[in-house]
Amino acid sequence: MLLSKYLAPTLRDTPADAEVISHQLLLRAGYIRRVSSGIYDLLPLGLKVLRNIETIVREELDQTGAQELLMPMVQPAELWQESQRWQKYGKELLRFKDRHNHEACLGPTHEEVVCDLVRRDLRSYRQLPLTVYQIQSKFRDEVRPRFGLMRGREFTMKDAYSFHADEDCLSNEYQNMFDAYTRIFSRLGLSFRAVEADTGSIGGDKSHEFHVLAQSGEDLIMHCSGCDYAANQEKAVSKKEISSTSNSQLPQDVSTPASKAVGDVAALLDYAESQIIKSMAYHVQGGEYDGQCVLACVRGDDQIQEIKLMRALGADEIQLADEAQVQSMGSVSGYIGPVGINAPVWMDQQLSTAQGMICGANQADTHRQHINVERDITEANFADLRNVQEGESCVHCGGEIESSRGIEVGHIFTLGDVYSQAMQVGFLNKQGRRAITTMGCYGIGISRLVAAVVEQCHDDDGICWPKQIAPFHVSLITLGQSETVRTASKEVYDQLQEAGISVLWDERKERPGVKFCDAELMGFPVQIIVGDRGLKEGHVEFKARRDEEKTSVTLSNIITHTQQHLAL
RNA sequence: CGGAGUAUAGCGCAGCCUGGUAGCGCAUCUGCUUUGGGAGCAGAGGGUCAGAGGUUCGAAUCCUCUUACUCCGACCA
């Protein structure tokens, strides 16, 4: 391919609206262009990378015995109504009507469609297990698309779905997928980590996320320095040592004018922050407490983890209560406490045996001290509601918990029968009885991976693609316009292609500096430079993208030298 | 959806406060020179100043509304 004819427009300046490095470099190096918020053109270079990633994903999934198929992007509302998700999914589901006034949506995920497909033909346990997958465009009308390919509204995803006769079989496949994912991300040359995760709106119970470690990651993951334990912050647990105080005094109000924040109260009354019960009122939607307010409590030096709270409550959505809602609970904002409040109380389990605590007294400028949770808050429910913090101890090995930022590029779930029950994906089991399949689902954000790789593989000059997914193996750079260099370049160009090495030939009438800079920016693993200077001695120059130095190689050796470097 | 901001040539920006000829750098085109890490000189093209309304003799500039985009929060591959 000749660069002069190739649609790979590079930019000298960084576009102002690109925040993260992958977005900037992909725009500057001519891989992507923005069409609309969260919606991108993949230019030829970008598409090549995407396809190369797909190939690796495909190879590894085919290895597991999963079968590739392709489901539609446009999906009828009926299927989503059947699974109840037409109501539950919210605004991320882009809905519209066709010319017959039938409601439909753009698929953000394909559980409904795949269940509908499988249930039509599934008769017997003998047909199970079955795993299918597809690589396809998804559309999620994200509230806030950002960071280019990292969080688009339209994006390419590999999604796989497995169907099983029993839980053991599902566990098996889950592990298969876990292993396949590990191979995939390793082959992509990524530094990544699998972490325990919350299952979110997809539902089900067991779940791991695969995170590419990067400063720009949107997720916080907690992991142990001493063992394999790693979890998304939404899910992470830890041991926290708290020096227990015993208290025999009875609860007593204490005046705390203008002291709402935990720190103020602690300072005023000379308490440790961990002696304070931090109380937050939430308005709940969905589940047992639908439409009500509940009170959530953690120690003053902890943070409430709202995802954990939502799961404990079985809620679909929670929001901090507003002033009026706080009043309806019989309290005053800033002085909320679990004693005598007119609302269900949920406390972090660390508080279950706490003594000598202080909390809001539900009246202005007043707190209540000498609280023993067991004695004084008898109606409370307990659950893990707190955010794990760095430096706490691992529940498995006692090691220290550390945190990293990560880009979620894969997520695997055991779904159980959440969808198969709703969609009635049934079969006859060994006993001849009708049973419902148990399911797993497994996603990889392919287009997000393009960005994630760039986040991990770049330097000040541009992208440094791993050779497995680089759009071309070689940038062939011709310096000058002389007949000699052209002829020599053409020869190298032809021979590379014959050897199965893909090459983008920069034969433009540009100055050397421009060509070098563009080559670094685009980031192919190898640069071969043909100039009059070297040709006089019968050689060209070879430069690996990651190396500073160029080496001289004779014209006759350049192909094998390149082959060896790429290990093709 | 809440909060904050931006919108002027392909990209990066100035001009706006204090209303009066639409500008700079890079990119593009032509010519000459140059040619091993984003060249120099000379010339040229390119704009409904996001859109609509208003104020005014006169609006990129002041006012109102609309739209798009970005950033910060809650959701996700």
XYZ file of C-alpha atoms (C1' of nucleotides) in Angstrom:
645
model
C 0.000 0.000 0.000
C 1.254 3.436 -0.916
C 0.930 6.050 1.783
C 0.333 8.817 -0.755
C -2.934 7.120 -1.715
C -3.894 5.820 1.708
C -6.623 7.410 3.796
C -4.530 7.980 6.878
C -4.540 11.730 7.457
C -2.207 12.587 10.316
C -2.620 15.700 12.426
C 0.194 17.805 13.709
C -1.844 19.366 16.517
C -3.774 17.427 19.098
C -7.519 17.983 18.661
C -8.771 19.989 21.607
C -11.582 17.658 22.612
C -9.411 14.569 23.033
C -8.601 14.024 26.663
C -6.831 10.683 27.025
C -3.690 9.640 25.204
C -5.293 6.819 23.207
C -7.968 9.153 21.877
C -5.388 11.776 20.963
C -3.039 9.373 19.236
C -5.742 7.485 17.359
C -7.038 10.793 16.005
C -3.609 12.235 15.228
C -2.262 9.109 13.579
C -5.301 8.834 11.321
C -6.993 5.754 12.798
C -10.350 7.246 13.747
C -12.522 10.292 13.192
C -15.482 11.441 15.239
C -18.882 11.437 13.558
C -20.987 12.363 16.541
C -20.691 12.072 20.295
C -19.558 8.533 21.056
C -19.774 7.530 17.391
C -16.667 7.116 15.260
C -15.450 6.316 11.791
C -12.771 3.678 11.803
C -10.367 4.664 9.035
C -8.475 1.949 7.174
C -5.719 1.774 9.780
C -8.184 1.628 12.647
C -10.220 -1.082 10.996
C -7.131 -3.183 10.412
C -6.288 -3.111 14.108
C -9.865 -3.960 15.032
C -9.849 -6.881 12.603
C -6.536 -8.145 13.953
C -7.895 -8.141 17.480
C -11.024 -9.901 16.258
C -8.893 -12.594 14.698
C -7.159 -13.377 17.971
C -10.454 -13.385 19.845
C -11.991 -15.639 17.202
C -9.137 -18.105 17.255
C -9.276 -18.478 21.012
C -13.054 -18.740 21.158
C -13.179 -21.283 18.373
C -10.633 -23.237 20.407
C -13.082 -23.462 23.300
C -15.683 -25.005 21.025
C -17.866 -21.909 20.915
C -19.674 -21.398 17.604
C -19.755 -18.047 15.850
C -23.051 -16.700 14.622
C -24.485 -13.253 14.004
C -27.603 -11.813 15.574
C -29.450 -8.667 14.529
C -28.771 -5.217 15.832
C -32.418 -4.215 15.578
C -34.506 -6.135 18.059
C -38.274 -6.246 18.615
C -39.685 -4.845 21.850
C -41.616 -8.066 22.503
C -38.497 -9.983 23.449
C -37.408 -7.275 25.833
C -40.866 -7.125 27.360
C -40.701 -10.850 27.931
C -37.509 -10.524 29.987
C -38.893 -7.437 31.766
C -35.922 -5.462 30.584
C -38.023 -3.205 28.332
C -39.021 -1.524 31.612
C -35.783 -2.012 33.508
C -33.072 -1.125 31.063
C -33.628 2.615 31.109
C -32.510 5.248 28.659
C -29.399 3.453 27.517
C -31.686 1.304 25.423
C -32.293 3.267 22.234
C -35.933 2.648 21.331
C -37.833 3.560 18.206
C -40.788 2.568 16.081
C -40.723 1.141 12.605
C -43.106 2.141 9.802
C -45.718 -0.278 11.109
C -45.521 1.419 14.484
C -43.891 -1.650 16.005
C -41.597 -0.820 18.878
C -38.002 -1.893 18.545
C -34.613 -1.111 19.969
C -30.951 -1.192 18.995
C -29.331 -4.129 20.762
C -27.109 -3.141 23.681
C -26.625 -6.850 24.432
C -28.217 -10.031 23.133
C -29.522 -12.229 25.953
C -33.115 -11.907 24.752
C -32.369 -12.670 21.136
C -30.096 -15.597 21.866
C -32.611 -17.091 24.304
C -35.309 -16.758 21.690
C -33.048 -18.435 19.157
C -32.049 -21.328 21.358
C -35.458 -22.073 22.836
C -36.924 -22.692 19.405
C -34.609 -25.611 18.766
C -33.577 -26.880 22.166
C -35.371 -30.148 22.979
C -33.077 -32.423 24.917
C -30.240 -32.339 27.416
C -28.302 -34.196 24.739
C -28.011 -30.907 22.820
C -26.281 -29.262 25.782
C -23.963 -27.657 26.548
C -24.028 -25.101 23.775
C -21.939 -21.950 23.484
C -22.413 -19.397 20.737
C -20.742 -16.058 20.155
C -20.737 -13.128 17.816
C -18.607 -10.101 17.084
C -20.933 -7.271 16.369
C -21.816 -3.625 16.801
C -23.668 -2.755 19.948
C -25.455 0.452 20.703
C -25.828 1.826 24.195
C -27.091 5.350 24.518
C -24.533 6.214 27.173
C -25.256 9.217 29.333
C -21.725 10.400 28.856
C -19.665 8.958 26.063
C -16.031 9.912 26.364
C -12.425 9.122 25.682
C -12.922 8.168 22.038
C -13.169 4.450 21.478
C -12.948 3.845 25.202
C -16.573 4.630 25.867
C -18.487 5.014 22.666
C -22.209 4.687 22.188
C -21.749 2.449 19.174
C -18.969 -0.049 19.716
C -17.802 -3.475 18.657
C -18.219 -6.253 21.138
C -17.657 -9.956 21.244
C -20.487 -11.491 23.196
C -20.813 -15.186 23.959
C -23.663 -17.071 25.581
C -23.567 -20.565 26.998
C -26.445 -22.912 27.832
C -26.188 -25.811 30.246
C -28.213 -28.576 31.804
C -26.731 -28.024 35.241
C -24.593 -25.754 37.379
C -21.476 -27.913 37.244
C -21.440 -27.765 33.515
C -21.816 -23.986 33.661
C -18.923 -23.716 36.131
C -16.842 -25.679 33.726
C -17.590 -23.384 30.831
C -17.077 -20.335 33.015
C -13.587 -21.576 33.760
C -13.021 -22.330 30.067
C -13.913 -18.784 29.200
C -11.803 -17.428 32.031
C -8.837 -19.308 30.606
C -9.608 -18.262 27.033
C -9.813 -14.616 28.107
C -6.494 -14.945 29.870
C -4.957 -16.292 26.656
C -6.552 -13.570 24.542
C -5.300 -10.660 26.635
C -1.883 -12.261 26.929
C -1.667 -12.670 23.170
C -2.570 -9.018 22.786
C 0.497 -8.208 24.846
C -1.495 -6.497 27.573
C -0.796 -6.153 31.245
C -4.143 -7.043 32.765
C -5.833 -8.414 35.826
C -8.986 -10.495 36.384
C -11.065 -9.178 39.256
C -14.217 -10.247 41.057
C -17.038 -7.988 40.049
C -20.575 -6.943 40.653
C -23.017 -8.283 38.087
C -24.834 -5.010 37.450
C -27.910 -4.853 35.268
C -27.102 -8.076 33.431
C -28.009 -10.046 36.565
C -26.805 -13.410 37.802
C -24.391 -14.237 40.583
C -20.764 -15.005 39.745
C -18.726 -12.581 37.720
C -15.212 -11.518 36.835
C -14.016 -8.460 35.013
C -10.786 -8.313 33.064
C -9.040 -5.005 33.435
C -6.198 -3.572 31.442
C -4.096 -1.660 33.924
C -3.759 1.990 32.940
C -3.682 5.336 34.672
C -6.536 6.577 32.538
C -8.758 3.653 33.538
C -12.220 4.595 34.700
C -12.442 1.811 37.263
C -10.761 1.409 40.584
C -9.698 -2.146 41.323
C -8.478 -3.403 44.657
C -5.994 -6.223 44.834
C -3.924 -8.041 47.399
C -0.157 -7.753 47.444
C 0.118 -11.201 48.985
C -2.258 -13.423 46.998
C -4.435 -13.564 43.876
C -7.363 -11.768 45.394
C -8.544 -8.864 43.244
C -11.929 -7.223 42.998
C -13.671 -4.254 41.567
C -14.116 -1.601 44.192
C -17.867 -2.150 43.991
C -17.373 -5.659 45.234
C -14.092 -5.704 47.172
C -13.994 -6.834 50.790
C -11.281 -6.557 53.409
C -10.515 -7.026 57.043
C -10.265 -3.847 59.008
C -8.875 -3.850 62.502
C -10.778 -1.617 64.860
C -9.777 -1.165 68.444
C -12.946 -1.984 70.329
C -14.086 0.266 73.110
C -16.537 -0.941 75.669
C -19.221 1.341 77.009
C -21.723 0.975 79.802
C -23.142 4.485 79.777
C -26.618 5.156 78.451
C -27.246 7.195 75.321
C -27.215 10.909 75.887
C -27.796 13.919 73.667
C -25.001 16.374 73.233
C -25.115 19.805 71.662
C -23.090 20.110 68.471
C -24.047 23.427 66.903
C -23.088 23.838 63.255
C -21.225 20.528 63.189
C -22.576 18.409 60.388
C -19.517 16.791 58.893
C -17.887 13.814 60.560
C -14.632 15.676 60.975
C -16.299 18.637 62.723
C -18.131 16.426 65.205
C -15.029 14.377 65.940
C -12.993 17.483 66.577
C -15.644 19.169 68.685
C -16.244 16.230 70.996
C -12.775 14.708 70.847
C -13.926 11.426 69.329
C -12.035 9.379 66.745
C -13.744 9.450 63.335
C -14.157 5.702 63.620
C -16.303 6.284 66.724
C -18.881 8.115 64.685
C -21.771 6.491 62.889
C -22.019 8.197 59.514
C -25.632 8.114 58.320
C -26.897 8.773 54.825
C -30.547 8.742 53.781
C -31.380 7.247 50.395
C -34.538 7.219 48.351
C -35.011 3.764 46.844
C -36.551 2.574 43.612
C -37.369 -1.059 43.000
C -37.272 -4.045 45.318
C -38.670 -4.387 48.801
C -38.282 -0.703 49.662
C -39.618 0.699 46.403
C -40.594 4.335 46.869
C -39.349 4.516 50.473
C -36.366 6.098 52.100
C -33.821 4.040 53.992
C -30.945 5.004 56.229
C -27.483 3.606 55.510
C -24.740 3.770 58.133
C -20.990 3.211 58.077
C -18.200 4.224 60.405
C -17.151 7.843 60.165
C -13.829 6.961 58.562
C -15.474 4.765 55.912
C -17.259 5.604 52.684
C -20.586 4.116 51.707
C -20.311 1.950 48.585
C -23.601 2.607 46.870
C -23.480 -0.451 44.634
C -23.165 -2.681 47.674
C -26.027 -0.829 49.293
C -28.188 -1.243 46.208
C -27.572 -4.947 46.161
C -28.238 -5.287 49.890
C -31.553 -3.488 49.404
C -32.414 -5.354 46.219
C -33.009 -1.948 44.673
C -32.873 -0.913 41.010
C -31.808 2.609 41.803
C -30.960 4.694 44.845
C -30.504 8.400 45.248
C -29.476 10.539 48.191
C -32.675 11.753 49.846
C -33.546 15.405 49.452
C -34.412 17.781 52.294
C -38.149 17.016 52.187
C -37.516 13.278 52.241
C -35.174 13.626 55.204
C -37.882 15.536 57.053
C -40.452 12.873 56.270
C -38.145 10.403 58.012
C -38.390 12.589 61.101
C -34.928 13.971 60.850
C -32.873 16.997 59.920
C -30.250 16.942 57.243
C -26.793 17.052 58.782
C -27.957 15.447 62.010
C -29.406 12.173 60.736
C -28.937 9.133 62.938
C -30.209 5.557 63.189
C -31.755 5.902 66.656
C -35.458 6.585 66.473
C -35.542 7.358 62.798
C -38.704 6.653 60.905
C -37.127 4.488 58.190
C -35.522 1.064 57.773
C -31.909 1.138 58.955
C -29.082 -0.675 57.143
C -25.695 -0.668 58.790
C -22.298 -1.805 57.703
C -21.468 -5.082 59.397
C -18.400 -3.533 60.995
C -20.813 -1.628 63.198
C -22.714 -4.658 64.456
C -20.913 -4.868 67.800
C -19.711 -1.282 68.039
C -19.975 0.411 71.432
C -19.616 3.947 72.676
C -20.473 5.431 69.315
C -21.863 8.829 68.454
C -24.492 9.562 65.825
C -26.882 12.262 64.700
C -29.829 12.768 67.042
C -32.324 13.609 64.301
C -32.711 17.147 65.566
C -30.809 20.262 64.633
C -27.422 20.933 66.222
C -27.553 17.747 68.281
C -25.751 14.410 68.308
C -26.240 11.459 70.583
C -23.342 9.729 72.300
C -22.686 6.461 74.189
C -24.484 4.403 71.572
C -24.046 0.624 71.677
C -25.356 -0.690 68.416
C -26.594 -4.036 69.728
C -28.328 -2.446 72.689
C -29.635 0.766 71.163
C -30.379 0.057 67.512
C -32.320 -3.162 67.673
C -34.084 -2.932 64.324
C -30.964 -2.583 62.213
C -30.074 -4.787 59.232
C -26.424 -5.513 58.626
C -24.505 -5.934 55.398
C -21.169 -5.057 53.856
C -21.739 -1.477 52.756
C -18.317 0.126 52.923
C -15.652 0.918 50.392
C -12.460 -1.006 50.906
C -9.496 1.326 51.267
C -5.857 0.885 50.399
C -3.731 -0.519 53.168
C -6.417 -2.693 54.729
C -5.850 -6.430 55.045
C -6.864 -9.141 52.647
C -9.576 -11.475 53.923
C -7.838 -14.453 52.325
C -4.207 -14.052 53.336
C -3.932 -10.946 55.490
C -1.756 -9.234 52.878
C -2.049 -5.570 52.163
C -4.758 -4.318 49.799
C -3.536 -2.055 47.012
C -5.465 -0.217 44.352
C -4.954 0.342 40.628
C -6.889 1.956 37.876
C -8.177 -0.292 35.152
C -9.967 -0.289 31.820
C -12.633 -2.967 31.778
C -12.142 -4.888 28.543
C -13.815 -8.171 29.395
C -16.548 -9.379 31.673
C -17.777 -12.906 32.287
C -20.943 -13.841 34.166
C -22.750 -16.892 35.320
C -26.333 -15.889 34.672
C -28.055 -18.906 36.174
C -31.645 -19.002 34.979
C -32.376 -15.276 35.154
C -33.041 -15.039 31.431
C -33.732 -18.650 30.567
C -36.556 -18.705 33.123
C -38.105 -15.463 31.914
C -37.735 -16.514 28.289
C -38.565 -20.142 28.984
C -35.492 -21.751 27.483
C -36.357 -25.315 28.423
C -35.424 -28.888 27.557
C -36.113 -32.446 28.648
C -33.556 -33.696 31.150
C -32.242 -37.224 31.666
C -35.266 -38.028 33.793
C -37.550 -36.966 31.005
C -38.693 -33.915 32.923
C -38.851 -30.410 31.597
C -36.047 -28.236 32.947
C -34.786 -24.714 32.391
C -31.254 -24.158 31.109
C -28.682 -22.398 33.177
C -26.670 -19.766 31.317
C -23.444 -17.883 31.232
C -22.516 -14.823 29.215
C -19.103 -13.474 28.302
C -18.197 -10.131 26.754
C -15.103 -8.480 25.333
C -15.056 -4.857 24.244
C -13.191 -5.186 20.960
C -13.183 -1.533 19.989
C -12.356 -0.582 23.559
C -9.364 -2.904 23.325
C -8.012 -0.825 20.452
C -7.909 2.145 22.817
C -6.683 0.074 25.765
C -3.727 -1.249 23.787
C -2.737 2.288 22.831
C -3.013 3.376 26.458
C -0.462 0.738 27.346
C 1.679 0.840 24.217
C 2.811 4.319 23.293
C 5.613 6.771 23.889
C 6.098 10.496 23.397
C 6.265 10.091 19.624
C 3.191 7.980 19.061
C 1.709 4.516 19.146
C 3.840 1.353 19.488
C 1.625 -1.473 18.271
C 2.382 -5.007 19.371
C 3.255 -6.841 16.168
C 0.292 -9.249 16.599
C -2.225 -6.487 15.955
C -0.303 -3.749 14.135
C -2.160 -2.595 11.012
C 1.020 -3.055 8.990
C 4.242 -4.760 9.957
C 6.507 -2.274 8.237
C 6.739 1.432 7.459
C 8.924 1.635 4.368
C 10.356 5.135 4.228
C 11.948 6.420 1.063
C 14.148 9.465 1.533
C 14.570 11.760 -1.432
C 13.180 11.409 -4.909
C 16.142 9.994 -6.819
C 15.681 7.156 -9.268
C 18.085 5.036 -7.212
C 16.093 5.201 -4.000
C 12.814 4.667 -5.783
C 14.045 1.561 -7.531
C 15.596 0.149 -4.387
C 12.484 0.938 -2.355
C 10.246 -0.713 -4.905
C 12.390 -3.798 -4.753
C 12.213 -3.966 -0.951
C 8.484 -3.258 -1.114
C 7.837 -6.131 -3.509
C 10.020 -8.573 -1.633
C 8.408 -7.775 1.717
C 5.004 -8.490 0.279
C 6.156 -11.700 -1.315
C 7.452 -12.731 2.095
C 4.017 -12.134 3.576
C 5.028 -8.998 5.437
C 2.523 -6.189 5.214
C 4.003 -2.837 4.378
C 2.894 0.755 4.030
C 5.284 2.531 1.716
C 5.846 6.213 2.387
C 6.840 7.380 -1.106
C 5.397 10.843 -0.611
C 7.300 13.896 -1.686
C 7.854 14.970 1.891
C 10.871 15.953 3.842
C 12.542 13.242 5.917
C 11.454 14.724 9.233
C 7.804 14.584 8.251
C 8.089 10.957 7.227
C 9.914 9.908 10.385
C 7.402 11.653 12.586
C 4.430 10.127 10.806
C 5.982 6.671 11.010
C 6.541 6.998 14.745
C 3.031 8.325 15.192
C 1.396 5.467 13.295
C 3.507 3.064 15.266
C 4.162 0.000 13.101
C 6.694 -2.356 14.687
C 9.369 -1.945 12.010
C 10.653 0.958 9.951
C 12.852 0.388 6.946
C 14.557 3.494 5.658
C 15.888 3.708 2.127
C 18.110 6.684 1.382
C 20.911 7.607 -0.977
C 23.356 7.724 1.889
C 22.954 4.048 2.749
C 22.473 2.814 -0.774
C 25.982 3.960 -1.689
C 27.207 1.164 0.563
C 24.455 -1.137 -0.587
C 22.440 -1.038 2.580
C 19.194 0.292 4.033
C 18.353 1.059 7.619
C 16.239 -0.973 9.991
C 14.588 0.493 13.052
C 12.288 -1.227 15.486
C 9.618 1.183 16.691
C 10.630 0.710 20.299
C 14.356 1.214 19.684
C 16.148 4.503 19.520
C 18.895 3.249 17.207
C 18.801 2.356 13.558
C 20.944 -0.447 12.214
C 22.346 -0.785 8.731
C 21.379 -3.915 6.888
C 22.399 -4.871 3.369
C 19.704 -4.827 0.736
C 20.014 -8.577 0.271
C 19.523 -9.271 3.973
C 16.759 -6.849 4.824
C 13.896 -9.277 4.224
C 15.247 -12.068 6.405
C 16.320 -9.529 9.008
C 12.765 -8.201 9.136
C 11.287 -11.684 9.194
C 13.474 -12.612 12.106
C 12.585 -9.494 14.007
C 8.883 -10.069 13.521
C 9.368 -13.783 14.175
C 6.936 -14.632 11.395
C -30.001 13.664 34.133
C -27.543 17.434 37.606
C -23.195 20.909 37.721
C -19.334 23.683 34.709
C -17.651 25.331 30.046
C -16.906 25.813 24.682
C -18.638 26.884 19.510
C -14.487 31.964 14.612
C -10.815 28.309 7.738
C -9.022 21.117 7.754
C -6.228 21.410 12.959
C -4.656 24.703 17.060
C -6.108 29.516 18.515
C -6.587 35.345 18.858
C -10.414 39.036 18.172
C -15.671 39.836 22.045
C -14.744 43.265 27.887
C -14.995 48.880 25.083
C -20.027 47.230 18.329
C -17.486 49.879 12.554
C -12.076 46.154 6.897
C -12.506 38.492 9.973
C -7.090 37.643 11.727
C -2.498 34.447 13.365
C 0.357 29.636 13.301
C 0.174 24.950 11.025
C -2.134 22.422 6.908
C -3.733 23.085 1.345
C -2.448 24.925 -3.967
C 1.565 27.390 -7.410
C 6.734 28.706 -8.255
C 11.850 28.760 -6.802
C 15.446 27.053 -3.285
C 16.117 23.123 0.158
C 16.206 17.688 1.424
C 18.630 12.073 7.178
C 14.008 14.050 12.472
C 7.542 18.198 11.574
C 12.290 23.589 5.898
C 12.915 28.925 3.619
C 11.207 32.767 0.338
C 7.306 34.654 -2.878
C 2.363 34.246 -4.182
C -2.798 32.028 -3.969
C -7.285 29.659 -2.343
C -10.350 28.680 1.703
C -15.351 31.659 6.596
C -23.253 32.058 6.358
C -17.906 33.831 12.982
C -22.966 26.857 15.295
C -28.371 28.242 14.202
C -32.715 31.470 14.980
C -34.555 35.865 16.850
C -33.728 40.745 19.131
C -31.132 45.732 20.224
C -28.520 49.158 16.793
C -27.380 53.431 11.297
C -24.111 49.138 11.918
C -23.310 42.724 15.565
C -18.190 37.535 15.532
C -18.614 41.260 19.534
C -24.455 43.208 23.474
C -29.410 40.450 24.826
C -32.823 35.986 24.349
C -33.751 31.181 22.757
C -32.142 26.661 20.244
C -28.559 23.067 18.834
C -23.952 20.563 19.035
C -19.645 19.312 21.572
C -16.270 18.873 25.909
C -15.266 18.441 31.174
C -16.887 16.848 36.564
C -20.626 13.221 39.005
C -24.207 8.503 39.004
C -24.192 3.732 34.548
C -21.225 0.038 31.392
C -17.651 -3.964 27.043
